[in-house]
Short mmCIF file of C-alpha atoms in Angstrom, two decimals:
data_model
loop_
_atom_site.label_atom_id
_atom_site.label_comp_id
_atom_site.label_asym_id
_atom_site.label_seq_id
_atom_site.Cartn_x
_atom_site.Cartn_y
_atom_site.Cartn_z
CA SER A 1 -14.69 -1.41 -6.70
CA ALA A 2 -14.72 -2.26 -3.02
CA VAL A 3 -15.65 0.06 -0.18
CA ILE A 4 -13.87 -0.67 3.06
CA SER A 5 -14.91 0.56 6.46
CA GLN A 6 -12.10 0.45 8.98
CA LYS A 7 -12.36 1.39 12.61
CA PRO A 8 -11.27 2.88 14.83
CA SER A 9 -9.70 5.63 12.78
CA ARG A 10 -7.32 6.46 15.60
CA ASP A 11 -6.62 5.51 19.16
CA ILE A 12 -4.22 6.32 21.94
CA CYS A 13 -3.40 3.32 24.09
CA GLN A 14 -1.37 2.49 27.15
CA ARG A 15 1.52 0.11 26.86
CA GLY A 16 0.69 -3.47 27.71
CA THR A 17 -2.89 -3.23 26.48
CA SER A 18 -4.38 -4.58 23.26
CA LEU A 19 -6.35 -2.96 20.47
CA THR A 20 -8.58 -4.68 17.93
CA ILE A 21 -9.03 -3.06 14.53
CA GLN A 22 -12.02 -3.99 12.41
CA CYS A 23 -12.34 -4.04 8.66
CA GLN A 24 -15.69 -4.43 6.89
CA VAL A 25 -15.96 -4.72 3.11
CA ASP A 26 -19.12 -4.05 1.14
CA SER A 27 -18.65 -7.16 -1.00
CA GLN A 28 -17.21 -10.64 -0.68
CA VAL A 29 -13.48 -10.69 -1.35
CA THR A 30 -11.06 -13.56 -1.51
CA MET A 31 -7.88 -11.84 -0.46
CA MET A 32 -7.61 -9.49 2.48
CA PHE A 33 -4.38 -8.07 3.82
CA TRP A 34 -3.17 -6.13 6.83
CA TYR A 35 -0.40 -3.58 6.40
CA ARG A 36 1.56 -1.38 8.75
CA GLN A 37 2.82 2.03 7.71
CA GLN A 38 5.13 3.92 10.02
CA PRO A 39 5.33 7.71 9.60
CA GLY A 40 6.88 8.63 6.29
CA GLN A 41 7.53 5.01 5.44
CA SER A 42 6.29 2.44 2.99
CA LEU A 43 3.66 -0.19 3.56
CA THR A 44 4.82 -3.37 5.24
CA LEU A 45 2.66 -6.44 4.90
CA ILE A 46 1.84 -7.97 8.26
CA ALA A 47 -0.26 -10.90 7.12
CA THR A 48 -2.81 -12.24 4.70
CA ALA A 49 -6.14 -12.94 6.37
CA ASN A 50 -7.52 -16.25 5.17
CA GLN A 51 -11.19 -17.08 5.47
CA GLY A 52 -11.73 -20.23 7.49
CA SER A 53 -8.08 -20.82 8.30
CA GLU A 54 -5.18 -19.25 10.12
CA ALA A 55 -3.67 -16.08 8.72
CA THR A 56 -0.40 -16.22 6.81
CA TYR A 57 2.18 -14.02 8.52
CA GLU A 58 5.17 -12.31 6.97
CA SER A 59 8.66 -12.54 8.36
CA GLY A 60 8.95 -10.56 11.57
CA PHE A 61 5.27 -10.79 12.47
CA VAL A 62 3.79 -13.49 14.69
CA ILE A 63 0.31 -14.60 15.58
CA ASP A 64 0.75 -14.05 19.30
CA LYS A 65 1.48 -10.37 18.70
CA PHE A 66 -0.94 -9.77 15.81
CA PRO A 67 -3.81 -12.26 16.01
CA ILE A 68 -6.13 -12.00 13.02
CA SER A 69 -9.65 -13.23 12.53
CA ARG A 70 -11.47 -13.70 9.22
CA PRO A 71 -14.86 -15.23 10.00
CA ASN A 72 -16.29 -14.56 6.54
CA LEU A 73 -15.48 -13.05 3.15
CA THR A 74 -16.45 -9.51 4.14
CA PHE A 75 -14.91 -9.01 7.58
CA SER A 76 -11.59 -9.24 9.37
CA THR A 77 -9.99 -8.03 12.57
CA LEU A 78 -6.39 -7.39 13.53
CA THR A 79 -5.42 -7.22 17.18
CA VAL A 80 -2.24 -5.52 18.29
CA SER A 81 -1.41 -7.28 21.55
CA ASN A 82 0.65 -6.23 24.54
CA MET A 83 1.42 -2.93 22.90
CA SER A 84 4.62 -0.97 23.26
CA PRO A 85 5.52 2.48 21.87
CA GLU A 86 7.24 0.72 18.95
CA ASP A 87 3.79 -0.39 17.78
CA SER A 88 2.78 3.21 17.15
CA SER A 89 1.94 3.28 13.48
CA ILE A 90 -0.85 3.39 10.94
CA TYR A 91 -2.50 0.04 10.31
CA LEU A 92 -4.31 -0.48 7.04
CA CYS A 93 -6.55 -3.25 5.85
CA SER A 94 -6.67 -3.93 2.17
CA VAL A 95 -8.51 -6.16 -0.27
CA VAL A 96 -7.99 -7.19 -3.85
CA GLY A 97 -10.87 -6.24 -6.11
CA ALA A 98 -13.03 -8.73 -7.95
CA THR A 99 -10.84 -8.59 -11.05
CA ASN A 100 -7.76 -9.38 -8.98
CA GLU A 101 -6.22 -6.25 -10.37
CA LYS A 102 -5.86 -3.66 -7.70
CA LEU A 103 -5.76 -3.14 -3.98
CA PHE A 104 -8.39 -1.14 -2.17
CA PHE A 105 -7.46 0.26 1.21
CA GLY A 106 -9.36 1.15 4.29
CA SER A 107 -8.86 4.63 5.68
CA GLY A 108 -6.39 3.33 8.24
CA THR A 109 -6.09 3.25 12.00
CA GLN A 110 -3.57 5.61 13.51
CA LEU A 111 -2.32 4.02 16.70
CA SER A 112 -0.29 5.82 19.34
CA VAL A 113 1.05 3.85 22.28
CA LEU A 114 2.17 5.76 25.37
CA GLY B 1 12.88 -12.93 -1.59
CA GLN B 2 11.42 -10.34 -3.88
CA GLN B 3 12.48 -6.77 -3.16
CA VAL B 4 11.22 -3.61 -4.78
CA MET B 5 13.37 -0.52 -4.61
CA GLN B 6 12.14 2.95 -5.45
CA ILE B 7 14.01 6.20 -6.01
CA PRO B 8 14.11 9.00 -5.21
CA GLN B 9 12.52 8.90 -1.78
CA TYR B 10 11.91 12.62 -1.88
CA GLN B 11 11.29 14.98 -4.78
CA HIS B 12 10.90 18.73 -4.51
CA VAL B 13 9.45 20.12 -7.73
CA GLN B 14 8.60 23.59 -8.93
CA GLU B 15 5.11 23.85 -10.33
CA GLY B 16 5.24 23.30 -14.07
CA GLU B 17 8.36 21.14 -14.01
CA ASP B 18 8.55 17.44 -14.89
CA PHE B 19 9.85 14.65 -12.71
CA THR B 20 10.27 10.90 -12.75
CA THR B 21 10.25 8.24 -10.06
CA TYR B 22 11.81 4.84 -10.66
CA CYS B 23 11.09 1.41 -9.37
CA ASN B 24 13.36 -1.65 -9.59
CA SER B 25 12.71 -5.22 -8.61
CA SER B 26 15.27 -7.86 -7.73
CA THR B 27 13.16 -10.44 -9.55
CA THR B 28 10.95 -10.55 -12.63
CA LEU B 29 7.46 -9.31 -11.92
CA SER B 30 4.12 -10.55 -13.12
CA ASN B 31 2.81 -7.03 -12.98
CA ILE B 32 3.49 -3.72 -11.33
CA GLN B 33 1.08 -1.19 -9.97
CA TRP B 34 1.31 2.43 -8.94
CA TYR B 35 -0.52 4.05 -6.07
CA LYS B 36 -0.81 7.61 -4.84
CA GLN B 37 -1.21 8.51 -1.18
CA ARG B 38 -2.18 12.05 -0.37
CA PRO B 39 -1.01 13.47 2.97
CA GLY B 40 -3.19 11.97 5.70
CA GLY B 41 -4.89 9.63 3.27
CA HIS B 42 -4.64 6.04 2.22
CA PRO B 43 -3.07 4.69 -0.97
CA VAL B 44 -5.24 4.88 -4.06
CA PHE B 45 -4.69 2.77 -7.16
CA LEU B 46 -3.46 4.62 -10.24
CA ILE B 47 -2.57 1.98 -12.80
CA GLN B 48 -1.40 -1.56 -13.48
CA LEU B 49 1.21 -2.59 -16.03
CA VAL B 50 1.37 -6.19 -17.16
CA LYS B 51 3.15 -6.50 -20.49
CA SER B 52 6.84 -6.21 -21.17
CA GLY B 53 7.63 -2.70 -22.45
CA GLU B 54 4.13 -1.47 -21.76
CA VAL B 55 3.49 2.27 -21.68
CA LYS B 56 0.30 3.79 -20.34
CA LYS B 57 -0.73 7.40 -20.01
CA GLN B 58 -3.18 9.13 -17.72
CA LYS B 59 -3.30 12.80 -18.67
CA ARG B 60 0.05 14.17 -17.43
CA LEU B 61 1.20 10.85 -16.00
CA THR B 62 3.15 8.34 -18.09
CA PHE B 63 3.85 4.87 -16.74
CA GLN B 64 6.36 2.44 -18.23
CA PHE B 65 7.16 -1.20 -17.58
CA GLY B 66 10.62 -2.37 -18.56
CA GLU B 67 11.32 -4.97 -21.22
CA ALA B 68 12.62 -7.40 -18.63
CA LYS B 69 9.62 -6.70 -16.35
CA LYS B 70 11.95 -5.79 -13.51
CA ASN B 71 11.67 -2.03 -13.54
CA SER B 72 9.09 0.68 -13.99
CA SER B 73 8.85 4.43 -14.01
CA LEU B 74 6.28 7.13 -13.47
CA HIS B 75 6.84 10.42 -15.24
CA ILE B 76 4.73 13.47 -14.46
CA THR B 77 4.82 16.44 -16.80
CA ALA B 78 3.95 20.02 -15.89
CA THR B 79 3.59 19.24 -12.20
CA GLN B 80 0.65 20.83 -10.41
CA THR B 81 0.02 21.36 -6.70
CA THR B 82 -2.59 18.60 -6.92
CA ASP B 83 0.24 16.15 -7.61
CA VAL B 84 1.45 16.47 -4.03
CA GLY B 85 1.62 13.14 -2.23
CA THR B 86 3.62 9.96 -2.04
CA TYR B 87 3.75 7.68 -5.07
CA PHE B 88 4.31 3.99 -4.44
CA CYS B 89 5.05 1.22 -6.87
CA ALA B 90 3.93 -2.27 -5.92
CA GLY B 91 5.22 -5.37 -7.63
CA ARG B 92 3.68 -8.79 -7.82
CA GLY B 93 5.78 -11.89 -8.41
CA ASP B 94 2.85 -13.84 -9.78
CA SER B 95 -0.77 -13.13 -10.62
CA TRP B 96 -2.07 -14.26 -7.25
CA GLY B 97 0.85 -13.30 -5.08
CA LYS B 98 1.21 -10.60 -2.51
CA PHE B 99 2.13 -7.03 -3.39
CA GLN B 100 5.61 -5.81 -2.50
CA PHE B 101 5.64 -2.04 -2.09
CA GLY B 102 8.54 0.24 -2.86
CA ALA B 103 9.65 2.84 -0.33
CA GLY B 104 7.64 5.54 -2.09
CA THR B 105 8.55 8.92 -3.55
CA GLN B 106 7.27 11.85 -1.55
CA VAL B 107 6.53 14.73 -3.89
CA VAL B 108 6.38 18.31 -2.72
CA VAL B 109 5.34 20.97 -5.21
CA THR B 110 6.09 24.63 -4.76
CA PRO B 111 4.04 27.20 -6.65
#
């Protein structure tokens, strides 16, 4: 199993500012993902964080808005840039376990943008 | 691209009743997984199905993977209040691909 520490757990931000979310895993993992989950909705994949190279973004998400870092196999950050109220959501980091079988999720960051 | 559809989106169940949630993919899947998210929590892995026609049971939960590997179901018998939450299916197009989540079925159980 993988234990993921994600922080902050919640934040209230002003529009136009940026927030960086951190995700620390207790073991080295190959695949790390960032998801967004709006209230009552499913999980939407933002990007795959690649160690040593640029993240792979899904359709509708761009690096300028959601820059991602992955300096090593245990850590990643997601920044939500130039925030607007539409960015209010829960952001979740996730990793695939060592057996490549299942996803483990961080506890999430609940973001509210005023 | 791959799409995973899940129905119903909402299920209101009396305690003790059974219910089923269904998941359908537009493409053949390598495997499908099921997750449960309790209110205010994060998704937690329940099970993975890999083989065509596979059936797995976890106590009152029965998971099936279709013969064509394009659909799956989760059946819960004798629902309990502890079953409250949202159940998501997540399909993978290949063994190392990304997970495509269904919309989820939110389950509310009344005593």
